[in-house]
Amino acid sequence: MQPSFGCHVMAKPTGSVCNIDCEYCFYQEKDKLYPERQSDWRMPDDTLDAYIKQHIEAQPGHEVQITWQGGEPTLMGLDFFQRAVELCDKYANGKQITHAFQTNGILLNDKWCEFFKQHNFLIGVSIDGPEDLHDHYRQTRSGKGTHQKVLAAIELLKKHQVEFNTLTVINALNVKHPLRVYQFLKSTGSTFLQFIPLVERDTAQQDNPIQNLASPGEAFGKVTKWSVDPEEYGQFLTTLFDYWVRNDIGRTFVQMFDTTLASWLGQPPGICIFSKQCGHAFALEANGDLYQCDHYVYPEYKLGNLHETTISEMNHSEEAIKFGKDKFDSLNDKCRQCRYLPACHGGCPKHRFERGPSGKIDHNYLCAGYFKYFKHVDEAMSIMARLLQNRRPASDIKYFLAEQPAPSKVVGRNDPCPCGSGKKYKKCCDK
């Protein structure tokens, strides 16, 4: 009998349709996969019904998370998500249903927030830091910044006591300002921070009618100007960690740091890119097409359509299983021999477009940055792991660090703060 295992599905009810025009957005070009989307882009009610029913049935456990993303999901309107909640009640069959909702926040108002609060939606807000850093790439179609509207949305969420976190895309610009980005995000009231490194390539196939960006299988393609530099990303993470571990551990939660600590404890990581195997984390397009992953929405990675094959059947298909296993099976010797393999597992397969030790295109573009980060936090993570194993909070590491000078102490108290706030160090991060 075939073993049953669950899956994660990121539903995109608007497909790639969005109300802003982020320069770095990798998903905008997906409209070329669906030419009919110009006039008919909304997820139909029968697809919504089939998705909710099949997704709940595909989960063997008691808890089921429904995840909404885009494009921009609020463009569907509140009535669509009210129907989604009603369908969850209809098909729950005793299971506990929760909702996660990723948004740019532009369309949020009191009615949206009242709905989120009533149904316990967890809201992810996309924001890339202070206004100048955020608005550099995240603009409206008329070229205007979106930062102030995003901040207004966050205030509405706080007003209605809706649980939210922030998702920040680390790009070629904001990677240079780690503490400034971090301090700003904290100032919004966010206590759970996600940082996503931006890595995209222009396609080398100039005659490709459906894509401008390179697909995971392409061996060539120049990294885009907005993509993050590996060394700078490593420095971004180490700078944040040094500040966080001395000042905010136990109060502010950074997904990357939590995931790393889990690895040092021998537990499964909380981010798919660092899992030993990937897969079974699908992307659902508005018409019911199911793809292997949000970053693999290309024709060759389409598993099927839920109107023809159920999500459970696609989840247990040989194609889906092989896709997940290939991540580890295709690791090169350098990765297999790396001391940080249990924490990294080669990173996201989509980023493996650098030449490895054998000369093959099979090494992760971000390797240098990841290695820099893991090496830097190794000792502190080991201490925190031992603390937890001895039934003490990881935050007790502050007692071990109290006698060590913080790296930032080389800055004079009256010097400009290195976070870039424009304030003196003693009036800013030194607090």
XYZ file of C-alpha atoms in Angstrom, residues 20-410:
391
model
C 1.406 47.156 -8.657
C 4.379 46.724 -10.978
C 7.416 45.526 -9.009
C 10.425 45.685 -11.298
C 11.931 42.504 -9.907
C 8.752 40.379 -9.857
C 9.451 36.945 -11.349
C 5.766 36.040 -11.607
C 4.512 38.800 -13.886
C 5.628 37.013 -17.021
C 3.427 34.013 -16.219
C 0.578 35.802 -18.005
C 2.247 34.621 -21.227
C 1.403 31.055 -20.237
C -2.258 32.045 -20.206
C -3.097 34.426 -23.077
C -6.805 34.318 -22.163
C -5.942 35.992 -18.873
C -6.216 39.456 -20.446
C -9.989 39.197 -20.182
C -10.631 36.296 -17.828
C -8.125 36.040 -14.978
C -10.195 35.279 -11.890
C -10.380 31.819 -10.344
C -13.873 30.432 -11.152
C -16.159 29.221 -8.392
C -16.001 25.595 -9.540
C -12.179 25.695 -9.362
C -12.327 27.249 -5.899
C -14.747 24.533 -4.765
C -12.592 21.741 -6.195
C -9.422 23.216 -4.692
C -10.778 23.537 -1.159
C -12.336 20.055 -1.195
C -9.313 18.322 -2.720
C -6.713 20.142 -0.640
C -8.423 19.211 2.621
C -8.824 15.591 1.486
C -5.132 15.454 0.478
C -3.942 16.091 4.038
C -3.689 12.997 6.250
C -3.301 15.055 9.406
C -5.798 16.994 11.500
C -4.467 20.446 10.633
C -4.805 21.981 7.166
C -3.405 25.330 6.066
C -4.893 27.132 3.086
C -2.343 29.559 1.617
C -3.315 32.461 -0.630
C -0.881 34.424 -2.763
C -0.589 36.064 -6.171
C -0.194 38.257 -8.086
C -2.315 40.078 -5.545
C -5.086 37.989 -3.951
C -7.134 40.955 -2.651
C -8.047 41.720 -6.283
C -10.490 38.798 -6.051
C -12.616 40.806 -3.635
C -13.841 39.951 -0.161
C -16.819 37.882 -1.360
C -14.462 35.331 -2.939
C -12.697 34.650 0.347
C -15.978 34.580 2.243
C -17.014 31.760 -0.117
C -13.651 30.083 0.492
C -14.234 30.098 4.253
C -17.751 28.692 3.785
C -16.338 25.914 1.600
C -13.737 25.125 4.261
C -16.560 24.707 6.791
C -18.423 22.506 4.312
C -15.510 20.169 3.584
C -13.543 20.312 6.865
C -14.758 16.883 8.040
C -13.532 17.590 11.543
C -10.150 18.968 10.496
C -8.802 22.291 11.745
C -8.466 24.789 8.887
C -6.213 27.849 9.027
C -5.493 30.495 6.397
C -2.285 32.318 5.453
C -2.595 35.313 3.133
C 0.302 37.123 1.424
C -0.470 40.673 0.244
C 1.089 43.972 -0.740
C -1.566 45.586 1.466
C -2.617 48.279 -0.979
C -6.337 47.381 -1.009
C -6.789 46.567 2.671
C -9.472 48.452 4.572
C -11.503 47.978 7.753
C -13.797 45.376 6.180
C -10.875 43.239 5.034
C -9.274 43.431 8.488
C -12.530 42.599 10.269
C -12.829 39.527 8.039
C -9.216 38.488 8.711
C -9.720 38.851 12.457
C -13.017 36.976 12.489
C -11.523 33.999 10.651
C -8.018 34.094 12.179
C -6.109 34.703 8.950
C -2.340 35.076 9.296
C -1.325 37.958 7.052
C 2.057 38.276 5.396
C 2.829 41.823 4.318
C 5.392 42.383 1.568
C 7.643 45.288 2.473
C 11.299 45.794 1.579
C 12.416 48.245 4.259
C 12.356 52.046 4.636
C 10.640 54.125 1.981
C 13.609 54.770 -0.298
C 14.615 51.090 -0.332
C 11.068 49.776 -0.718
C 9.943 52.183 -3.437
C 13.028 51.623 -5.574
C 11.517 48.422 -6.990
C 7.961 48.246 -5.613
C 6.018 50.862 -7.543
C 2.600 51.356 -9.111
C 2.124 51.070 -12.858
C 2.370 54.856 -13.058
C 5.778 54.744 -11.348
C 4.680 55.971 -7.917
C 5.937 54.497 -4.664
C 3.769 52.160 -2.609
C 5.474 52.437 0.775
C 3.023 54.780 2.478
C 0.054 52.630 1.474
C 1.751 49.513 2.823
C 2.406 51.251 6.140
C -1.246 52.317 6.279
C -2.248 48.673 5.749
C -0.028 47.549 8.618
C -1.631 50.137 10.889
C -5.073 48.789 9.946
C -3.988 45.255 10.763
C -2.701 46.395 14.150
C -5.889 48.395 14.786
C -7.962 45.236 14.304
C -5.420 43.033 16.123
C -4.866 40.852 13.072
C -1.776 38.642 13.350
C 0.777 39.587 10.715
C 4.387 39.103 9.755
C 6.608 40.763 7.185
C 8.228 39.315 4.082
C 11.202 41.241 2.739
C 12.830 40.512 -0.602
C 16.580 41.033 -0.242
C 17.765 42.561 -3.471
C 20.800 44.350 -4.906
C 19.892 47.573 -3.060
C 18.595 46.805 0.428
C 21.205 44.060 0.975
C 23.669 46.893 1.602
C 21.644 48.208 4.567
C 20.989 45.242 6.886
C 20.548 47.042 10.203
C 18.546 49.834 8.662
C 16.145 47.338 7.098
C 15.930 45.333 10.313
C 15.316 48.305 12.591
C 12.648 49.638 10.269
C 10.783 46.334 10.154
C 10.783 46.172 13.930
C 9.425 49.728 14.055
C 6.346 48.599 12.105
C 5.453 46.215 14.931
C 6.492 43.077 13.108
C 7.885 40.430 15.437
C 8.334 37.697 12.823
C 10.581 38.552 9.880
C 11.141 36.606 6.674
C 13.983 37.479 4.316
C 13.902 36.087 0.770
C 17.086 36.447 -1.330
C 16.282 37.602 -4.856
C 18.009 35.523 -7.522
C 16.786 35.618 -11.118
C 18.450 35.302 -14.527
C 17.571 36.643 -17.945
C 16.841 33.824 -20.351
C 19.497 33.033 -22.917
C 16.763 31.824 -25.271
C 16.049 35.071 -27.071
C 13.306 33.534 -29.224
C 11.309 32.156 -26.279
C 7.782 33.595 -26.618
C 6.593 32.833 -23.092
C 9.442 33.890 -20.795
C 12.041 36.592 -20.255
C 13.620 34.998 -17.190
C 15.634 31.783 -17.226
C 13.879 28.598 -16.169
C 15.576 26.308 -13.615
C 16.740 23.959 -16.343
C 18.617 26.566 -18.360
C 22.387 26.260 -18.164
C 23.043 29.830 -19.231
C 21.575 33.209 -18.495
C 22.954 36.389 -16.953
C 21.935 37.248 -13.403
C 19.556 40.221 -13.362
C 20.716 43.599 -12.084
C 18.354 43.448 -9.111
C 19.535 40.039 -7.902
C 21.451 39.866 -4.648
C 25.215 39.304 -4.589
C 26.126 36.102 -2.667
C 28.868 37.665 -0.534
C 26.705 40.672 0.279
C 23.824 38.398 1.244
C 26.120 36.488 3.588
C 27.230 39.764 5.142
C 23.601 40.881 5.453
C 22.734 37.771 7.455
C 25.816 37.853 9.693
C 25.337 41.552 10.507
C 21.709 40.965 11.451
C 22.560 37.915 13.509
C 25.210 39.735 15.544
C 22.725 42.435 16.463
C 19.753 40.116 16.979
C 21.512 37.583 19.216
C 22.641 40.340 21.585
C 19.523 42.476 21.602
C 16.367 40.795 20.331
C 16.595 37.033 20.776
C 13.363 35.774 22.325
C 11.468 38.922 21.315
C 11.887 39.188 17.552
C 11.797 36.037 15.459
C 13.768 35.796 12.228
C 12.806 32.809 10.108
C 16.357 32.233 8.882
C 17.771 32.112 12.415
C 15.008 29.810 13.684
C 15.592 27.464 10.764
C 19.342 27.406 11.358
C 18.897 26.604 15.040
C 16.557 23.738 14.145
C 19.324 22.281 11.973
C 21.850 22.523 14.810
C 19.347 20.602 16.943
C 19.059 17.891 14.322
C 15.476 18.848 13.504
C 13.918 19.422 10.054
C 14.469 22.982 8.822
C 11.513 25.324 8.593
C 12.318 26.583 5.095
C 11.908 24.374 2.041
C 15.145 25.572 0.405
C 17.150 23.993 3.236
C 15.247 20.707 3.402
C 16.976 17.507 2.361
C 14.184 16.898 -0.118
C 11.858 19.443 -1.635
C 8.677 18.993 -3.619
C 5.072 18.556 -2.479
C 4.877 22.359 -2.120
C 2.791 23.178 -5.137
C 1.594 26.324 -6.887
C -2.027 26.378 -8.048
C -2.905 28.648 -10.948
C -6.305 30.320 -11.291
C -7.586 27.764 -13.820
C -6.663 24.751 -11.655
C -3.265 23.945 -13.170
C -0.890 22.581 -10.522
C 2.882 23.103 -10.736
C 5.750 21.559 -8.781
C 6.616 24.828 -7.024
C 5.961 28.553 -7.050
C 9.381 29.027 -8.693
C 8.810 26.214 -11.185
C 5.731 27.505 -12.992
C 6.953 26.460 -16.428
C 5.252 24.041 -18.851
C 7.727 21.235 -18.166
C 6.918 21.303 -14.426
C 3.130 21.199 -14.703
C 1.673 18.175 -12.885
C -1.861 18.460 -14.230
C -5.169 20.192 -13.576
C -7.352 19.505 -10.553
C -10.447 19.275 -12.781
C -8.892 16.192 -14.368
C -6.655 14.745 -11.617
C -7.028 15.264 -7.877
C -4.409 17.085 -5.812
C -3.813 13.898 -3.819
C -3.164 11.907 -6.993
C -0.759 14.533 -8.299
C 0.954 14.709 -4.905
C 1.588 10.962 -4.949
C 2.564 10.800 -8.614
C 5.977 9.469 -9.630
C 6.719 12.839 -11.192
C 6.145 14.739 -7.932
C 8.086 12.225 -5.835
C 11.041 12.255 -8.209
C 11.106 16.050 -8.250
C 11.424 16.097 -4.452
C 14.136 13.436 -4.292
C 16.188 14.931 -7.112
C 17.237 17.801 -4.865
C 19.465 15.591 -2.716
C 20.255 12.980 -5.326
C 21.752 15.611 -7.658
C 24.057 17.202 -5.057
C 27.660 17.565 -6.208
C 30.674 16.311 -4.224
C 31.498 19.748 -2.815
C 28.077 19.980 -1.192
C 28.130 16.392 0.052
C 31.473 16.979 1.775
C 30.540 20.371 3.246
C 30.383 20.567 7.027
C 27.155 22.588 6.739
C 25.324 20.113 4.527
C 22.744 19.324 7.274
C 21.850 23.018 7.466
C 21.852 23.815 3.759
C 21.356 20.682 1.635
C 22.490 22.617 -1.400
C 19.883 25.360 -1.150
C 17.098 25.843 -3.684
C 17.648 23.723 -6.822
C 16.577 26.677 -8.959
C 19.710 28.523 -7.842
C 22.088 25.731 -8.909
C 23.371 27.370 -12.058
C 27.047 27.801 -11.134
C 29.770 25.332 -12.156
C 30.548 22.735 -9.513
C 33.829 20.850 -8.899
C 33.255 18.522 -11.866
C 32.604 21.381 -14.256
C 28.885 20.672 -14.420
C 26.286 23.402 -13.905
C 25.136 22.071 -10.541
C 26.287 24.444 -7.782
C 24.230 26.993 -5.866
C 24.776 30.635 -6.800
C 24.359 31.663 -3.137
C 26.828 29.109 -1.762
C 29.499 31.639 -0.738
C 26.950 33.688 1.169
C 25.401 30.708 2.916
C 28.804 29.336 3.912
C 29.867 32.715 5.283
C 26.695 32.896 7.365
C 26.767 29.308 8.687
C 30.434 29.566 9.621
C 29.837 32.874 11.409
C 26.904 31.614 13.521
C 28.293 28.126 14.170
C 29.527 28.758 17.715
C 26.463 30.710 18.825
C 24.097 28.124 17.340
C 25.975 25.355 19.151
C 25.590 27.215 22.440
C 21.876 27.802 21.890
C 21.367 24.161 20.920
C 23.056 23.004 24.145
C 20.935 25.419 26.162
C 17.715 24.039 24.700
C 18.898 20.460 25.178
C 19.429 21.304 28.858
C 15.913 22.755 29.129
C 17.077 26.347 29.182
C 15.856 29.076 26.818
C 18.068 29.885 23.853
C 17.954 33.520 24.955
C 20.252 32.606 27.868
C 23.078 32.882 25.354
C 23.218 36.538 26.360
C 25.069 35.483 29.500
C 27.755 33.847 27.368
C 27.998 36.908 25.144
C 27.998 39.477 27.933
C 31.758 39.297 28.351
C 32.435 39.461 24.607
C 32.513 42.825 22.851
C 29.799 43.220 20.243
C 31.205 43.698 16.742
C 29.444 47.051 16.472
C 31.331 48.446 19.489
C 34.131 49.542 17.203
